[in-house]
Short mmCIF file of C-alpha atoms in Angstrom, two decimals:
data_model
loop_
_atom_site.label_atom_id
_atom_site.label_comp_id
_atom_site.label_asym_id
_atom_site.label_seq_id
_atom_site.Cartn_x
_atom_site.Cartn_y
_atom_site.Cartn_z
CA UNK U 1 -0.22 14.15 -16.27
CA UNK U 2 0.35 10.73 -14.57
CA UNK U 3 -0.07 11.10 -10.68
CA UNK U 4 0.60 8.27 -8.39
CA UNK U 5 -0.94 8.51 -5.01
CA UNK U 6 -1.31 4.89 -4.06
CA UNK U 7 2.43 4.25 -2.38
CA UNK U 8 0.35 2.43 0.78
CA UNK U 9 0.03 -0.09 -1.95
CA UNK U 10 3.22 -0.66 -3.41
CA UNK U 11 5.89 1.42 -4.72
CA UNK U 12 7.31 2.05 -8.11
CA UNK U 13 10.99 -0.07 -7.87
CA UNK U 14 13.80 2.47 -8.04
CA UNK U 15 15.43 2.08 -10.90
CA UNK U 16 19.12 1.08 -9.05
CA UNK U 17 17.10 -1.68 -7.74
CA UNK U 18 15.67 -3.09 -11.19
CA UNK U 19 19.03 -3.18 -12.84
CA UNK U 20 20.55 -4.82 -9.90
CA UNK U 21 17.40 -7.95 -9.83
CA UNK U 22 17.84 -7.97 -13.35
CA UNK U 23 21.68 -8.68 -13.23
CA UNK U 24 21.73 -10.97 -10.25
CA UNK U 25 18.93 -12.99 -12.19
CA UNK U 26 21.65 -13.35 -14.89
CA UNK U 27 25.02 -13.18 -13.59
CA UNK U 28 23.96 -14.80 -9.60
CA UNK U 29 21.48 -17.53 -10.41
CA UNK U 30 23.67 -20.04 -7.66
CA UNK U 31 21.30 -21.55 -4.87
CA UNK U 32 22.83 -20.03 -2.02
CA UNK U 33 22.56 -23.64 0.07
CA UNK U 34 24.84 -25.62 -3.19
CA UNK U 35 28.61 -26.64 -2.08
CA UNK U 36 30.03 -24.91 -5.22
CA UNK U 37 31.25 -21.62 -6.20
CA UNK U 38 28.42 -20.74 -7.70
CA UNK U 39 26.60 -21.40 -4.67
CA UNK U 40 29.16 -19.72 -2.38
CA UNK U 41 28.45 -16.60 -4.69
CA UNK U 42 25.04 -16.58 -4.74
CA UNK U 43 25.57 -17.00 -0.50
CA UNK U 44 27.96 -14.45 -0.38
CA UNK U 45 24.95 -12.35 -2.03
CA UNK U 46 22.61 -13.43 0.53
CA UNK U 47 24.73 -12.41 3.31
CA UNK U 48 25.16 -9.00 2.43
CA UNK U 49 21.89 -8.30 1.90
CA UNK U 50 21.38 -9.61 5.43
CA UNK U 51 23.90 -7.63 7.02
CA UNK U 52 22.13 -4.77 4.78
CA UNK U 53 18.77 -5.55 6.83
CA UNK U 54 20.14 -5.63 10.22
CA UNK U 55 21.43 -2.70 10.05
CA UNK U 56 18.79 -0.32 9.13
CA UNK U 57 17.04 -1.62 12.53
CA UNK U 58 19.92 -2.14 14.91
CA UNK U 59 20.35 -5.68 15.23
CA UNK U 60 22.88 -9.10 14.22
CA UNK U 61 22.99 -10.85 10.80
CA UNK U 62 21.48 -13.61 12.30
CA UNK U 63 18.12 -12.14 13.57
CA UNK U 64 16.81 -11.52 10.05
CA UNK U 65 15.06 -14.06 8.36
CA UNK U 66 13.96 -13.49 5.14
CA UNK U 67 10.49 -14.16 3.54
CA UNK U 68 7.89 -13.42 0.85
CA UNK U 69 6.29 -10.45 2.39
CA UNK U 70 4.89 -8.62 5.28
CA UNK U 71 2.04 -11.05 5.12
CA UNK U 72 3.76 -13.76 5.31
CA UNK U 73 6.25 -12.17 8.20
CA UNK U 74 3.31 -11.43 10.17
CA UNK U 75 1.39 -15.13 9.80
CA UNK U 76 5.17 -16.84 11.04
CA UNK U 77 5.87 -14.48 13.41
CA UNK U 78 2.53 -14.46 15.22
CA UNK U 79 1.72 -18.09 14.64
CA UNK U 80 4.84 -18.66 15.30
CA UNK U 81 4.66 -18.40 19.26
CA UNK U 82 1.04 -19.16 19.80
CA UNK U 83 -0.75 -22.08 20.93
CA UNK U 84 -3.62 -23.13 22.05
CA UNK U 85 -4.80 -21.54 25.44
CA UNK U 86 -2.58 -18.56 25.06
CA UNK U 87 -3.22 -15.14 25.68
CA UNK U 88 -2.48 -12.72 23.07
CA UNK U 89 -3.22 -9.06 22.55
CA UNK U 90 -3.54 -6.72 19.25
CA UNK U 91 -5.36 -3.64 18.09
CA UNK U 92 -8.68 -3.42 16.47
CA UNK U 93 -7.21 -1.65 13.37
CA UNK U 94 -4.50 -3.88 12.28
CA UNK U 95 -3.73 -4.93 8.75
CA UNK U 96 -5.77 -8.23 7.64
CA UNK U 97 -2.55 -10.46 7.81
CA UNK U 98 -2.74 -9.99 11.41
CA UNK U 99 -6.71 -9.65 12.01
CA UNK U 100 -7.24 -12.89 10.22
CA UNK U 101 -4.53 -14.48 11.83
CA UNK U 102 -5.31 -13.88 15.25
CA UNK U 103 -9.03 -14.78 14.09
CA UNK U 104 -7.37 -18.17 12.85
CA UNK U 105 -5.68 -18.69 16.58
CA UNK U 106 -8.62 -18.09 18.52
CA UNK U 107 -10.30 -20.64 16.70
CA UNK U 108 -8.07 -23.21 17.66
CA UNK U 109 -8.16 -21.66 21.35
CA UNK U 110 -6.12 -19.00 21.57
CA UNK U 111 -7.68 -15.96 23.80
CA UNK U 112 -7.22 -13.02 22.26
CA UNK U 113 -7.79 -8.91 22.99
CA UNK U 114 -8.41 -6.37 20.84
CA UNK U 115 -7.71 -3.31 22.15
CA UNK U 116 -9.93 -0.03 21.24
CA UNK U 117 -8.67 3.08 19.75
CA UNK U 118 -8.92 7.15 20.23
CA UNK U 119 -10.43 8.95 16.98
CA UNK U 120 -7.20 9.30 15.70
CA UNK U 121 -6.74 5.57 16.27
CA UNK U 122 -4.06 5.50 19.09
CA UNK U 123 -4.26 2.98 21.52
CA UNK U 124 -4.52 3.68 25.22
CA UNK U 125 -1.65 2.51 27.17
CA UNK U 126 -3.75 2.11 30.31
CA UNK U 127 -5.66 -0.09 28.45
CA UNK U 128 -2.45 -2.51 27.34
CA UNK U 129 -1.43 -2.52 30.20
CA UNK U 130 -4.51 -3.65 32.13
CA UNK U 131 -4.78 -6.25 28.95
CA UNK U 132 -1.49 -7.70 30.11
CA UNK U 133 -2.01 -10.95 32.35
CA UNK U 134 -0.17 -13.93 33.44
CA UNK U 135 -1.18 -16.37 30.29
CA UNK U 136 -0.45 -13.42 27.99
CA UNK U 137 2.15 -14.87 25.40
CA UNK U 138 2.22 -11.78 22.39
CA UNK U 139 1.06 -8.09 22.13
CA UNK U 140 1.31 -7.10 18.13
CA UNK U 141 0.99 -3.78 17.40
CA UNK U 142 1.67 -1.89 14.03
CA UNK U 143 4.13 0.92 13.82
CA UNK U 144 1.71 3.10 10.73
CA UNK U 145 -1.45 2.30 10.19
CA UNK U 146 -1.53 1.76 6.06
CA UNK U 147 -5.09 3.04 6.17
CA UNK U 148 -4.88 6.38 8.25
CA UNK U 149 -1.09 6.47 8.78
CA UNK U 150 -1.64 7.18 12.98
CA UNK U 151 1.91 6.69 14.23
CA UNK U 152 1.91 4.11 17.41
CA UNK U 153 4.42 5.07 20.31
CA UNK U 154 6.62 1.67 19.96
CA UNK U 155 9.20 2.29 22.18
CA UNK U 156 6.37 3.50 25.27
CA UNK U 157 4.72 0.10 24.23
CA UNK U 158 7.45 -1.79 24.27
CA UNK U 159 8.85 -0.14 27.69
CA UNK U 160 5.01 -1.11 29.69
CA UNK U 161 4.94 -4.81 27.90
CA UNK U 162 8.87 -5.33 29.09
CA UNK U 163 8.10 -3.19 32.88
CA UNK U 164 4.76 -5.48 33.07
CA UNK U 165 5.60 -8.59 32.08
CA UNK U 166 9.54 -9.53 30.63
CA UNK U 167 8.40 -12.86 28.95
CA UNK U 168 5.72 -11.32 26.52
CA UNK U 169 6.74 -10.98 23.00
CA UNK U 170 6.23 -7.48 21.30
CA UNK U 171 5.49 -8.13 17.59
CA UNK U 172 5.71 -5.15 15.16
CA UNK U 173 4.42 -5.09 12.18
CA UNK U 174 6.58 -2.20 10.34
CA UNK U 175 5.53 -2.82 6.98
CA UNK U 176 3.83 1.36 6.38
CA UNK U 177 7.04 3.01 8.29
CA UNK U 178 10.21 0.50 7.18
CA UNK U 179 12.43 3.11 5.35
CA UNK U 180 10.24 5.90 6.19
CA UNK U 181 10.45 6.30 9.67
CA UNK U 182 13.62 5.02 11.89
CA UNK U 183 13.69 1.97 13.89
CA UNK U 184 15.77 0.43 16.40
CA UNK U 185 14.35 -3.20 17.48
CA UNK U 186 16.79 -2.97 20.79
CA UNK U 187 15.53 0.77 22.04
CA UNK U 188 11.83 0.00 21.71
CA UNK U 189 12.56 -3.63 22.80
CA UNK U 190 10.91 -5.02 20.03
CA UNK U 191 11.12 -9.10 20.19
CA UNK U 192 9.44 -9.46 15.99
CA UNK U 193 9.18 -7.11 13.66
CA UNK U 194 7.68 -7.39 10.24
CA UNK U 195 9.29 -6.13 6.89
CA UNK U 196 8.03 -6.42 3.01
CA UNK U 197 10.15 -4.95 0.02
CA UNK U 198 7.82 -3.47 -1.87
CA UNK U 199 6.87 -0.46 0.15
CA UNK U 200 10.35 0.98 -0.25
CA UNK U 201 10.64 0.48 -3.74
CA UNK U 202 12.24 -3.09 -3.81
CA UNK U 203 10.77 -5.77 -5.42
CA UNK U 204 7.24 -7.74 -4.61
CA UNK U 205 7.21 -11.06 -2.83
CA UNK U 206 10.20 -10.53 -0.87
CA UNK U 207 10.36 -9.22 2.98
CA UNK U 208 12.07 -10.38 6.15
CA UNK U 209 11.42 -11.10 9.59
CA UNK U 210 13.20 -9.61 12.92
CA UNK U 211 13.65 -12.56 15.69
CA UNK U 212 15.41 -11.22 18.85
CA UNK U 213 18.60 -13.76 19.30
CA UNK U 214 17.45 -16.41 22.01
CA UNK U 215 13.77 -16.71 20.49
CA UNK U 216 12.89 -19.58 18.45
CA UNK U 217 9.72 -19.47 16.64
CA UNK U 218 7.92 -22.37 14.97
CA UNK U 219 8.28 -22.63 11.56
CA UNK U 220 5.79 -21.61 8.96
CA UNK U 221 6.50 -23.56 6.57
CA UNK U 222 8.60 -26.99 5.74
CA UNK U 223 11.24 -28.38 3.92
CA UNK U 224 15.16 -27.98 3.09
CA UNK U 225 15.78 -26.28 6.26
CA UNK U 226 16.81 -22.58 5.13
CA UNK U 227 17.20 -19.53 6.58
CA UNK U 228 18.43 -21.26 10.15
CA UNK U 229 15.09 -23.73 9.59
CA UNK U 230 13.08 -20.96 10.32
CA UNK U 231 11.64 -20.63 6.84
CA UNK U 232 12.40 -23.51 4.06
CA UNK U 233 12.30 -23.20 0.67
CA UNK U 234 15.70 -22.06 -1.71
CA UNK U 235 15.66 -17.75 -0.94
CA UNK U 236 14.43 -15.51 -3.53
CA UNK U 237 18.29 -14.31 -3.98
CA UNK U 238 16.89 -11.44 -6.87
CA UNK U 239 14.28 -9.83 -4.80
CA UNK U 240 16.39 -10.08 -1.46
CA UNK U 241 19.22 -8.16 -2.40
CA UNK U 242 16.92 -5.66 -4.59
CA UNK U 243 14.99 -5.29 -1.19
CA UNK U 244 18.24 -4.53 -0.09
CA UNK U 245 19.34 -2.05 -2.22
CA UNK U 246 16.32 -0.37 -1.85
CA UNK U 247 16.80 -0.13 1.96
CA UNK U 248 20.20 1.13 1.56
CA UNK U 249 18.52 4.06 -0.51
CA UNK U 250 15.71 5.04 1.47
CA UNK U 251 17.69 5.09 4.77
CA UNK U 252 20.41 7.42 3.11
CA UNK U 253 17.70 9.95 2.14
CA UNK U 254 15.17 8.81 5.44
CA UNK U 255 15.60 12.67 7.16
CA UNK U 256 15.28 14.70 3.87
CA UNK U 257 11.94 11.91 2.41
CA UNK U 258 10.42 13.09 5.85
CA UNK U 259 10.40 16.64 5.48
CA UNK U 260 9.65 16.37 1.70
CA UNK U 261 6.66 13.99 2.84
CA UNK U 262 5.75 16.31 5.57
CA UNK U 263 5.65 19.42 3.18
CA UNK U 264 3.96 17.66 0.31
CA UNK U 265 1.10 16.79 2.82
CA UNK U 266 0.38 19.54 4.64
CA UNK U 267 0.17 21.74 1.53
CA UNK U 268 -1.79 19.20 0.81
CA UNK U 269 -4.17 19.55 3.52
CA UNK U 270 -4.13 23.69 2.93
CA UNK U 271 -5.33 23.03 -0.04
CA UNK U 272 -8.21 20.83 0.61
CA UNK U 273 -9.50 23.22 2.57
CA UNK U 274 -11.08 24.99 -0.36
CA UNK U 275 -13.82 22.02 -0.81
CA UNK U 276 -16.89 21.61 1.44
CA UNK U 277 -18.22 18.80 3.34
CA UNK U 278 -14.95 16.72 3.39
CA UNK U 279 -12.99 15.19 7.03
CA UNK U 280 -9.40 15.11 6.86
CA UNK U 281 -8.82 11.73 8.97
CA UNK U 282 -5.05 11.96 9.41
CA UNK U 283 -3.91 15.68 10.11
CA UNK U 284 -0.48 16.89 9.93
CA UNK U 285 0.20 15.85 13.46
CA UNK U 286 3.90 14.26 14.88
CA UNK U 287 1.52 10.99 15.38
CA UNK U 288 0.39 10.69 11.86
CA UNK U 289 2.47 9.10 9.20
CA UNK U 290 3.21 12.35 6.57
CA UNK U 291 3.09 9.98 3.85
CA UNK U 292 -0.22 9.00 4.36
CA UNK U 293 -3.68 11.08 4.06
CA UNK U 294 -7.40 9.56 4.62
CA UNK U 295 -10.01 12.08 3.36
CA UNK U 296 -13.83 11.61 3.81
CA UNK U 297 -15.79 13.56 1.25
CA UNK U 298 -19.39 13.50 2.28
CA UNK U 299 -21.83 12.73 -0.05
CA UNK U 300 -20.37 10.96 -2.77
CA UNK U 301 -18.81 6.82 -3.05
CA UNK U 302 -15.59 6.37 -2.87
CA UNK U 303 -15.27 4.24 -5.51
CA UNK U 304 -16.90 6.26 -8.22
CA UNK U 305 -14.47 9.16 -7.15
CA UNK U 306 -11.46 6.50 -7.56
CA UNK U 307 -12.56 6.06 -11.14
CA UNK U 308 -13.20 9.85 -12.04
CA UNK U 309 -9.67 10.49 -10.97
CA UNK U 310 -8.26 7.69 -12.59
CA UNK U 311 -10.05 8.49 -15.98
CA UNK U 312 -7.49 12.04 -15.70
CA UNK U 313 -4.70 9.63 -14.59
CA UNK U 314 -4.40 9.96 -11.11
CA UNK U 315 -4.41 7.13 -9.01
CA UNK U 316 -6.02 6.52 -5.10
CA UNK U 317 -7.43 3.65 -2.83
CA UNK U 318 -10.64 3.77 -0.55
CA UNK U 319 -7.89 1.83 1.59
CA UNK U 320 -6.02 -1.46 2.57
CA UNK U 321 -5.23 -2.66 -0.84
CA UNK U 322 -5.14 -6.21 0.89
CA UNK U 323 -8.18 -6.12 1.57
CA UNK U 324 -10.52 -9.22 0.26
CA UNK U 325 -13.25 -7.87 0.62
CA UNK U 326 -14.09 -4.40 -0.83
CA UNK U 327 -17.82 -4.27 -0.29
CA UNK U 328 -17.10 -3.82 3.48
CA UNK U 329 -17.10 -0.63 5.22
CA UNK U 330 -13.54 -0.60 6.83
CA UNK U 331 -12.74 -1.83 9.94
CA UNK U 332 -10.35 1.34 10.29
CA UNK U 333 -12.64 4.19 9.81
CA UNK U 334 -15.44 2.44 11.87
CA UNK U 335 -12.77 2.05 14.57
CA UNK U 336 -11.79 5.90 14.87
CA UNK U 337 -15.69 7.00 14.86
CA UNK U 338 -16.15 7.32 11.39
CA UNK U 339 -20.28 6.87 10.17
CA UNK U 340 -20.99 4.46 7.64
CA UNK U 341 -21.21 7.56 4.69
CA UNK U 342 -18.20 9.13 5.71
CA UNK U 343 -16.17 5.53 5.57
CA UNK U 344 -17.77 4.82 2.07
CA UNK U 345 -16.74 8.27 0.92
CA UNK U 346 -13.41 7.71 1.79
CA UNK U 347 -9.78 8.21 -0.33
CA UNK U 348 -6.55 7.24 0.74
CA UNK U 349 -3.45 9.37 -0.72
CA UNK U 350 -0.39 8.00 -0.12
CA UNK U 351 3.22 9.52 -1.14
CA UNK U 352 6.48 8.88 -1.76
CA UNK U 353 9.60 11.35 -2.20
CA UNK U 354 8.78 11.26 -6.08
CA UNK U 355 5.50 13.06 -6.01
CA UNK U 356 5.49 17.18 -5.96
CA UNK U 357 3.28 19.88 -5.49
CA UNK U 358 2.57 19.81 -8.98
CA UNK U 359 1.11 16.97 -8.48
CA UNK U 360 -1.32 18.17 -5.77
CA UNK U 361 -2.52 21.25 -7.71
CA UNK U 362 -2.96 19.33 -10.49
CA UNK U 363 -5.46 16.30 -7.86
CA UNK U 364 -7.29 19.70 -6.56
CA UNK U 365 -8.34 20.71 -9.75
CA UNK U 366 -9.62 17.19 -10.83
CA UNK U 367 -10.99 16.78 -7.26
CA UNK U 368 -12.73 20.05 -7.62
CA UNK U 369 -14.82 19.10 -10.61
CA UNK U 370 -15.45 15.43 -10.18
CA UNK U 371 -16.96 16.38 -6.46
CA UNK U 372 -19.36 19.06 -8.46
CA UNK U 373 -20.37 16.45 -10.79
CA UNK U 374 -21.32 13.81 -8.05
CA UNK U 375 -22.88 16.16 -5.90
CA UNK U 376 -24.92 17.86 -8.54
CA UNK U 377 -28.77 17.78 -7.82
#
């Protein structure tokens, strides 16, 4: 049996969605910005896809901006309305993309806050809001943790940032809960928000950006002036409307995923409960992501257990998959209290509404004997 448990990752591509790159490939291979009905096709394309975008999050055509990825989403966004001198605010558990950029700003002079989490690695909203001052410019804030899946309350956050101070810009990144969880950009007053395709099944190096009408960020990167000269470079016209397509699917089925999700995790969770010396570091709470589930199991290295499953074909993470450096105890676990031998014995599980219970009893039994074999004396 084949499990796949690593959906934080990336996701298999439905299969709707590789037939559909495939044929625009062949059949739409027009550069949207050309004169020419070829062009005007592949625009056309483009277009729908866009109007696709906007409205799985509640907002116009022209406040999506599409790019490579939630990486790349997050560097434009956040860079995007920084400079030197400026105030801006995040969490201590974001992804890299935004850790390393901020780290990138405040060596060029930005002033930056990293705000502290609970142990299940919620922020406190005292604490924003006492972050919040005068030269503050951006709070960023993820919707799902990918490492732990805690759930942040965006539409609280975005109702203090908005109440404290109207001019800061509230930057999601939404890249663990786009098509999993619903969003609406205007009720949780969300200025940029962060999307990449391949969580939701769609294609790899293709995502888009959110930028509330009126804001005007600086570009990223250079050249023919696409995508309203907020991102040059002729659009990835395959992946876009695959990314769309996906979209459409996962927010038709986004109630009935949920409570498949939900299910699949807490039984789970019951099951676990028949090993010793493990920490479940995302329960089955309504703040926790049911598609994700962090597990400590004391005493052995994540990384061997990785392989043992793998050798019986099911696959894991110890964590961020974007992660450069996987020597590193993660910044995640350490945040939320975690010792140094319970973050190194550390698996992530993460689902998608194609894995069953089957699957489950079938990682139990595998877990059961690989943890006897490491923990043998």
């Amino acid at each position: 049996m084949q499990v796949y448990f690593d959906n934080g990752a990336t996701t298999q591509p439905f299969d709707e969605v590789v037939e559909l790159v495939a044929q625009t490939m062949k059949n739409n291979f027009g550069n949207p910005s050309s004169a020419h009905g070829l062009g005007l096709k592949a625009e056309k394309a483009l277009n729908e896809a866009r109007d696709v975008a906007a409205k799985t999050i509640n907002c116009t055509r022209d406040e999506i901006i599409f790019t490579s990825g939630g990486s790349e989403s997050n560097n434009f966004l956040v860079k995007g309305f920084t400079s030197a001198g400026a105030h801006i605010i995040t969490t201590e558990i974001e992804h890299p993309s935004i850790l390393n950029t901020f780290k990138d700003l405040e060596m060029v002079g930005a002033k930056v806050t990293y705000l502290k989490v609970d142990q299940y690695g919620r922020i406190s909203l005292k604490d924003l809001e006492n972050s919040i001052s005068n030269q503050t410019r951006l709070v960023s804030i993820m919707h799902v943790n990918n490492e732990i899946g805690t759930i942040q309350d965006i539409e609280s956050i975005g109702a203090l940032i908005k109440e404290k101070s109207p001019r800061v810009k509230f930057h999601v990144d939404a890249v663990q809960s786009y098509g999993k969880l619903k969003i609406d950009v205007k009720k949780a007053q969300i200025d940029l928000l962060s999307v990449s395709g391949h969580k939701i099944h769609g294609p790899r190096g293709v995502g888009f950006s959110y930028i509330k009408k009126g804001f005007y960020p600086k570009a990223l990167i250079s050249g023919g002036g696409q995508e309203r000269n907020f991102r040059s470079g002729t659009e990835n016209l395959p992946g876009i409307v695959g990314m769309a397509k996906a979209a459409e699917i996962m927010y038709t089925n986004i109630e009935k995923n949920y409570l498949k999700a939900k299910e699949l995790k807490e039984y789970f969770i019951e099951s676990l409960k028949s090993l010793k010396d493990i920490k479940i570091n995302s329960p089955s709470e309504e703040f926790f992501s049911p598609y994700i589930l962090s597990v400590s199991f004391l005493g052995v290295r994540g990384e061997v257990l990785l392989h043992l499953l793998e050798e019986k074909g099911i696959y894991v993470s110890t964590g961020s998959a974007c992660s450069s450096n996987h020597n590193a105890d993660s910044h995640v676990l350490k945040a939320i209290g975690l010792s140094t031998a319970q973050t190194k014995g550390t698996i992530r599980f993460s689902f998608s509404e194609f894995n069953t219970k089957e699957e489950v009893d079938y990682t139990m039994e595998v877990l059961e004997k690989s943890l006897k074999f490491l923990r043998r004396k």
